Amino acid sequence: MKIKQIKETLGATVLEGPDNLEIEVSQVYASDLMSDVLAFGKPHSILFTGLATRQAIISAHMAEFKAVVLVRGKIPNDNSVKMARDTDLILMSTDLDMFDACVRADSIQKGKALSSESVSEKAFPEELLLAQELVIEGDDFASAGMVSTGIKSTLKKIGLDNVLIRRIAISTYEAEMNVVMHADKGKVFLTVTPTYVKVVIADQGKGIPDVESAMVEGFSTATEEMRAMGFGAGMGLPNINRNADEFEIQSEVGVGTTLNMKFLI
Amino acid sequence: MTTQDLIEKIGLKALSKFDPREVDGVFVSDMLSDVMAGAQSGNLWVTVQVHKSIVPAANLVDVSAVVVTGGKEVPKDTVELATKHDIAILATDMASFELVGKLYNLGLVAK
């Protein structure tokens, strides 16, 4: 099957790769364990994974894969994208979860169109109401909070419920402050569909060595200066966890941190 | 009780330009995440923080006004940003404790 077919069937976005996706792949390999990819992956395959780190790209390259599809709407950091470019791997991202992505890929292999009865409704990518990409500058305390403020007014214009907007605004503010305090630069990806709002914040920075501790209320690595400004109470990530319906952190020391937040409408 | 009532009854200084709002409860904190976690929409936020980032914070949690206590000088850029976003910045020479006592006597409570 061709990568182009997979892209279209999954409703995936190409993050890195040529315009021409007429490249054949022999099979789909789905895994989040990179040692499995190295042990069992066959050359010329396409990898479906929820791991958006540079290691996933390196492993796919070592196993001689042609392409990587990140499932569950994972957005890789710039280092992962660069690694894909350097190793000539096609890198894509889809909002589908692993199960639905596999079911849809299977339908291409079997050469049959999917009927709505054969898969869950989720397998059909949702209509996008809004997709925005914004930038947060690290260490820029003067503009801290402005990206979240912009997102709040955008969501107000869409006409979402005020209580929901407040939860999104609070979570986004905390994530934005984390980028300002601890990272060099961050990107915000805001997606709105009829059923959910997704905010992904991916930064380039020092990363979090111990995510479990960082999730504990009161844990903070903020400087005295930041605390004097009222930041770094160690409540940022717990606040996000409380306000988001789904919350996931991926962090790599020395590379950066990606927060995935989903709010159901 | 509105922001305008409070300005008159307690003698607060209005620094930014804003539309009057109903004040519903009080939240006192100088830690921004604390405000994010605990302040309710419509609360009056009492703090000694004066930097620009209090404006997006106040906007995002939707407080009815920010009251800066202890006679702290509020930088011009904070006031300008607040005016731009219709956020009330009020100021007083009273310490937070004293102000909160007055607010309590006016019947305002935590919400």
Coordinates of C-alpha atoms in Angstrom, one line a residue:
Chain A
M1 CA 0.0 0.0 0.0
K2 CA 1.1 3.6 -0.6
I3 CA 1.9 6.1 2.1
K4 CA -0.5 8.5 0.4
Q5 CA -3.4 6.0 0.9
I6 CA -2.6 5.7 4.6
K7 CA -2.4 9.4 5.0
E8 CA -5.8 9.9 3.4
T9 CA -7.4 7.0 5.2
L10 CA -6.2 8.2 8.6
G11 CA -6.8 11.9 7.9
A12 CA -3.2 12.4 8.9
T13 CA -1.1 15.6 8.7
V14 CA 2.4 15.3 7.2
L15 CA 4.9 16.9 9.5
E16 CA 8.0 16.0 7.6
G17 CA 8.4 14.4 4.2
P18 CA 8.2 15.0 0.5
D19 CA 5.1 16.3 -1.3
N20 CA 5.0 13.1 -3.3
L21 CA 3.9 10.3 -1.0
E22 CA 3.7 7.6 -3.7
I23 CA 6.0 5.4 -1.7
E24 CA 5.1 1.8 -1.1
V25 CA 5.2 0.3 2.4
S26 CA 5.1 -3.4 2.9
Q27 CA 3.3 -3.5 6.3
V28 CA 2.1 -1.6 9.3
Y29 CA 3.9 -2.2 12.6
A30 CA 2.1 -0.8 15.6
S31 CA 4.0 -0.5 18.9
D32 CA 5.0 1.9 21.6
L33 CA 8.0 -0.2 22.6
M34 CA 11.0 0.7 20.6
S35 CA 12.9 -2.6 21.4
D36 CA 10.0 -4.4 19.8
V37 CA 10.3 -2.2 16.7
L38 CA 14.0 -3.1 16.5
A39 CA 13.4 -6.8 17.1
F40 CA 10.3 -7.5 15.0
G41 CA 9.9 -4.6 12.6
K42 CA 10.4 -5.5 8.9
P43 CA 12.2 -3.1 6.5
H44 CA 10.0 -0.8 4.4
S45 CA 7.3 -0.8 7.0
I46 CA 5.4 2.1 8.5
L47 CA 5.4 2.5 12.2
F48 CA 2.2 3.5 14.1
T49 CA 3.2 4.7 17.6
G50 CA 2.1 7.0 20.5
L51 CA 5.7 7.8 21.3
A52 CA 6.6 11.2 19.8
T53 CA 10.2 11.3 21.0
R54 CA 13.4 11.4 19.0
Q55 CA 14.0 7.7 20.1
A56 CA 10.9 6.6 18.1
I57 CA 12.3 8.2 14.9
I58 CA 15.8 6.7 15.5
S59 CA 14.4 3.3 16.1
A60 CA 12.2 3.5 13.0
H61 CA 15.3 4.5 11.0
M62 CA 17.4 1.7 12.4
A63 CA 14.7 -0.8 11.6
E64 CA 14.7 0.6 8.0
F65 CA 11.1 1.8 8.1
K66 CA 9.8 4.3 5.6
A67 CA 7.5 6.3 7.7
V68 CA 6.2 7.0 11.2
V69 CA 2.6 7.9 12.1
L70 CA 2.0 9.4 15.6
V71 CA -1.4 8.4 16.9
R72 CA -3.7 10.2 19.4
G73 CA -2.8 13.6 17.9
K74 CA 0.7 13.5 19.3
I75 CA 2.8 16.5 18.2
P76 CA 6.6 15.9 18.2
N77 CA 9.1 18.5 19.3
D78 CA 11.4 20.1 16.7
N79 CA 14.2 17.7 17.5
S80 CA 12.1 14.7 16.5
V81 CA 11.0 16.5 13.3
K82 CA 14.6 17.3 12.5
M83 CA 15.7 13.7 13.2
A84 CA 13.0 12.5 10.7
R85 CA 14.3 15.0 8.1
D86 CA 17.9 13.9 8.7
T87 CA 17.0 10.2 8.4
D88 CA 14.6 10.6 5.4
L89 CA 11.7 9.3 7.3
I90 CA 8.2 10.5 6.5
L91 CA 6.6 11.7 9.7
M92 CA 2.8 12.1 10.1
S93 CA 0.3 12.7 12.9
T94 CA -3.3 11.6 13.2
D95 CA -6.0 12.3 15.8
L96 CA -7.1 8.7 15.7
D97 CA -6.1 6.4 18.5
M98 CA -4.0 3.3 17.9
F99 CA -6.9 0.9 17.5
D100 CA -8.8 3.0 15.0
A101 CA -5.7 3.8 13.1
C102 CA -4.9 0.1 12.8
V103 CA -8.5 -0.8 11.8
R104 CA -8.4 1.8 9.0
A105 CA -5.0 0.7 7.7
D106 CA -6.2 -2.8 7.7
S107 CA -9.1 -1.8 5.4
I108 CA -6.6 -0.6 2.8
Q109 CA -4.7 -3.8 3.0
K110 CA -7.9 -5.8 2.5
G111 CA -8.9 -3.5 -0.3
K112 CA -12.3 -2.8 1.0
A113 CA -13.9 0.4 2.0
L114 CA -14.9 0.7 5.6
S115 CA -18.6 0.5 6.3
S116 CA -19.8 2.5 9.3
E117 CA -20.8 -0.7 11.1
S118 CA -17.3 -2.2 11.0
V119 CA -15.5 0.4 13.2
S120 CA -16.4 2.7 16.0
E121 CA -17.5 6.2 15.1
K122 CA -14.3 7.5 16.4
A123 CA -12.4 6.0 13.4
F124 CA -13.7 8.7 11.2
P125 CA -11.7 11.9 11.7
E126 CA -13.9 14.7 13.1
E127 CA -14.7 17.9 11.3
L128 CA -12.2 20.5 12.3
L129 CA -13.8 23.8 13.4
L130 CA -10.4 25.5 14.1
A131 CA -6.7 24.7 14.0
Q132 CA -4.3 27.3 15.3
E133 CA -0.5 27.3 15.9
L134 CA 0.9 29.9 18.3
V135 CA 4.3 30.6 19.8
I136 CA 5.4 31.2 23.4
E137 CA 8.8 32.7 24.1
G138 CA 10.7 31.4 27.0
D139 CA 11.8 33.8 29.7
D140 CA 9.5 36.5 28.4
F141 CA 7.7 37.4 31.6
A142 CA 6.4 40.7 30.1
S143 CA 4.1 38.8 27.6
A144 CA 3.5 35.8 29.9
G145 CA -0.2 34.9 29.7
M146 CA -1.0 36.6 26.5
V147 CA -1.2 33.5 24.4
S148 CA -3.8 32.0 26.8
T149 CA -5.6 35.3 26.7
G150 CA -5.8 35.1 22.9
I151 CA -7.0 31.5 23.1
K152 CA -9.7 32.5 25.5
S153 CA -11.1 35.2 23.2
T154 CA -10.9 32.9 20.2
L155 CA -13.0 30.2 22.1
K156 CA -15.5 32.9 23.2
K157 CA -16.0 33.9 19.6
I158 CA -16.8 30.2 18.8
G159 CA -19.4 30.4 21.5
L160 CA -18.3 27.7 23.8
D161 CA -19.7 27.4 27.3
N162 CA -18.1 29.9 29.8
V163 CA -17.3 27.2 32.4
L164 CA -15.6 25.1 29.8
I165 CA -13.7 28.1 28.5
R166 CA -12.5 29.0 32.0
R167 CA -11.1 25.4 32.5
I168 CA -9.3 25.6 29.2
A169 CA -8.0 29.1 30.0
I170 CA -6.6 28.1 33.4
S171 CA -4.9 25.0 32.0
T172 CA -3.4 26.8 29.1
Y173 CA -2.2 29.7 31.3
E174 CA -0.4 27.2 33.6
A175 CA 1.2 25.4 30.7
E176 CA 2.2 28.8 29.1
M177 CA 3.8 29.9 32.4
N178 CA 5.8 26.6 32.5
V179 CA 7.2 27.4 29.1
V180 CA 8.0 31.0 30.1
M181 CA 9.7 29.8 33.3
H182 CA 11.5 26.7 32.3
A183 CA 11.9 26.4 28.5
D184 CA 13.5 28.3 25.6
K185 CA 10.5 28.3 23.3
G186 CA 7.2 26.6 23.0
K187 CA 4.5 26.0 20.3
V188 CA 0.8 25.7 21.1
F189 CA -1.5 23.7 18.8
L190 CA -5.1 24.5 19.4
T191 CA -7.7 22.3 17.7
V192 CA -11.5 22.5 18.0
T193 CA -14.0 20.0 16.7
P194 CA -17.7 19.7 17.5
T195 CA -17.0 17.4 20.4
Y196 CA -13.7 18.5 21.9
V197 CA -11.0 21.2 22.3
K198 CA -7.4 20.0 22.2
V199 CA -4.5 22.0 23.4
V200 CA -1.0 20.6 22.8
I201 CA 2.0 22.6 24.1
A202 CA 5.4 21.4 22.9
D203 CA 8.5 23.1 24.2
Q204 CA 12.2 23.0 23.5
G205 CA 13.9 23.2 26.9
K206 CA 15.4 21.4 29.7
G207 CA 12.6 18.8 30.1
I208 CA 11.3 17.3 33.4
P209 CA 13.6 14.7 34.9
D210 CA 10.9 13.3 37.2
V211 CA 7.4 13.8 35.9
E212 CA 5.8 11.9 38.8
S213 CA 7.3 14.4 41.3
A214 CA 6.3 17.3 39.1
M215 CA 2.7 16.2 39.3
V216 CA 2.7 16.5 43.1
E217 CA 1.2 19.7 44.4
G218 CA 3.8 22.0 45.9
F219 CA 6.8 20.5 44.0
S220 CA 8.5 23.3 42.2
T221 CA 11.9 24.0 40.6
A222 CA 11.2 27.7 40.1
T223 CA 13.8 30.3 41.1
E224 CA 13.4 32.7 44.0
E225 CA 12.9 35.5 41.5
M226 CA 10.0 33.6 39.9
R227 CA 8.4 32.8 43.3
A228 CA 8.7 36.5 44.3
M229 CA 6.5 37.2 41.3
G230 CA 4.0 34.7 42.5
F231 CA 4.9 31.9 40.1
G232 CA 6.2 28.5 40.8
A233 CA 3.8 27.5 43.6
G234 CA 4.1 23.9 42.3
M235 CA 0.5 23.9 41.4
G236 CA 0.7 24.3 37.6
L237 CA 0.6 20.6 36.5
P238 CA -1.9 19.6 39.3
N239 CA -4.1 22.5 38.2
I240 CA -4.1 21.3 34.6
N241 CA -4.8 17.8 35.7
R242 CA -7.8 19.0 37.6
N243 CA -9.2 21.1 34.8
A244 CA -8.6 18.9 31.7
D245 CA -10.7 15.8 30.8
E246 CA -7.6 14.1 29.5
F247 CA -4.0 15.1 30.3
E248 CA -0.7 13.5 29.2
I249 CA 2.9 14.6 29.6
Q250 CA 5.9 13.5 27.6
S251 CA 9.2 14.9 28.6
E252 CA 12.8 14.2 27.6
V253 CA 15.6 15.8 29.7
G254 CA 17.6 18.3 27.6
V255 CA 15.1 18.2 24.7
G256 CA 11.7 19.4 25.9
T257 CA 8.3 18.7 27.2
T258 CA 5.0 18.2 25.5
L259 CA 1.6 18.5 27.2
N260 CA -1.5 17.1 25.7
M261 CA -4.8 18.4 27.1
K262 CA -8.2 17.5 25.9
F263 CA -11.5 19.1 27.0
L264 CA -14.8 17.5 26.0
I265 CA -17.5 19.8 24.8
Chain B
M1 CA -22.3 45.0 45.4
T2 CA -20.5 46.5 42.4
T3 CA -16.8 47.5 41.9
Q4 CA -18.1 51.1 41.9
D5 CA -19.8 50.6 45.4
L6 CA -16.5 49.3 46.8
I7 CA -14.5 52.2 45.4
E8 CA -16.8 54.7 47.1
K9 CA -17.4 52.8 50.4
I10 CA -13.8 51.8 51.1
G11 CA -12.0 54.6 49.2
L12 CA -10.1 52.5 46.7
K13 CA -8.2 54.2 43.8
A14 CA -9.3 53.0 40.3
L15 CA -6.1 52.8 38.2
S16 CA -7.3 51.3 35.0
K17 CA -10.4 52.1 32.9
F18 CA -13.1 49.4 33.1
D19 CA -16.9 48.7 33.1
P20 CA -18.3 48.3 36.6
R21 CA -19.1 44.7 37.6
E22 CA -20.9 42.8 40.3
V23 CA -18.5 41.7 43.0
D24 CA -19.2 38.2 44.3
G25 CA -16.9 37.0 47.0
V26 CA -13.2 37.7 47.8
F27 CA -10.0 35.7 47.1
V28 CA -6.7 36.7 48.7
S29 CA -3.4 35.3 47.4
D30 CA -0.1 36.4 46.0
M31 CA 0.6 33.1 44.3
L32 CA -0.8 33.0 40.8
S33 CA -1.5 29.3 40.6
D34 CA -3.4 29.6 43.8
V35 CA -5.6 32.1 42.2
M36 CA -6.0 29.9 39.1
A37 CA -7.0 27.0 41.4
G38 CA -9.2 28.8 43.9
A39 CA -10.6 32.1 42.7
Q40 CA -14.2 32.0 41.4
S41 CA -15.6 34.0 38.6
G42 CA -16.7 37.4 39.9
N43 CA -14.4 37.3 43.0
L44 CA -12.4 40.3 44.1
W45 CA -8.7 39.4 43.9
V46 CA -6.6 41.0 46.7
T47 CA -2.9 40.8 46.1
V48 CA 0.5 42.6 46.4
Q49 CA 1.6 41.5 43.0
V50 CA 1.8 44.3 40.5
H51 CA 3.6 42.9 37.4
K52 CA 2.0 42.7 34.0
S53 CA 1.2 39.1 34.1
I54 CA -1.5 39.6 36.8
V55 CA -3.7 41.0 34.0
P56 CA -3.9 37.8 31.9
A57 CA -4.3 35.9 35.1
A58 CA -7.2 38.1 36.2
N59 CA -8.8 37.9 32.8
L60 CA -8.5 34.1 32.6
V61 CA -10.0 33.4 36.0
D62 CA -12.5 36.2 35.3
V63 CA -12.2 38.0 38.6
S64 CA -14.4 41.2 39.0
A65 CA -11.3 43.3 40.0
V66 CA -7.8 43.2 41.3
V67 CA -7.1 45.2 44.4
V68 CA -3.4 45.9 45.0
T69 CA -2.7 46.5 48.7
G70 CA 0.1 48.0 50.8
G71 CA 0.4 51.1 48.7
K72 CA 2.4 49.3 46.1
E73 CA 3.1 51.2 43.0
V74 CA 1.5 49.6 39.9
P75 CA 3.7 49.9 36.8
K76 CA 2.2 51.8 33.9
D77 CA 2.4 48.9 31.5
T78 CA 0.3 46.8 33.9
V79 CA -2.4 49.5 34.1
E80 CA -2.4 50.0 30.3
L81 CA -2.8 46.3 29.6
A82 CA -5.6 46.1 32.2
T83 CA -7.4 49.0 30.5
K84 CA -7.0 47.2 27.1
H85 CA -8.6 44.0 28.5
D86 CA -11.3 45.8 30.6
I87 CA -9.8 44.6 33.8
A88 CA -10.3 46.7 36.9
I89 CA -7.1 47.4 38.8
L90 CA -7.9 49.1 42.2
A91 CA -5.3 50.2 44.8
T92 CA -5.2 51.0 48.4
D93 CA -2.5 52.0 51.0
M94 CA -4.1 49.5 53.5
A95 CA -2.4 46.2 54.1
S96 CA -4.3 43.1 52.8
F97 CA -5.4 42.2 56.4
E98 CA -7.0 45.6 57.0
L99 CA -8.7 45.7 53.6
V100 CA -10.1 42.2 54.0
G101 CA -11.5 43.2 57.4
K102 CA -13.4 46.1 55.8
L103 CA -14.6 43.9 52.9
Y104 CA -15.9 41.4 55.5
N105 CA -17.8 44.1 57.4
L106 CA -19.5 45.0 54.1
G107 CA -20.8 41.5 54.0
L108 CA -18.4 40.1 51.4
V109 CA -17.3 36.6 52.1
A110 CA -15.2 33.9 50.5
K111 CA -17.2 32.1 47.8

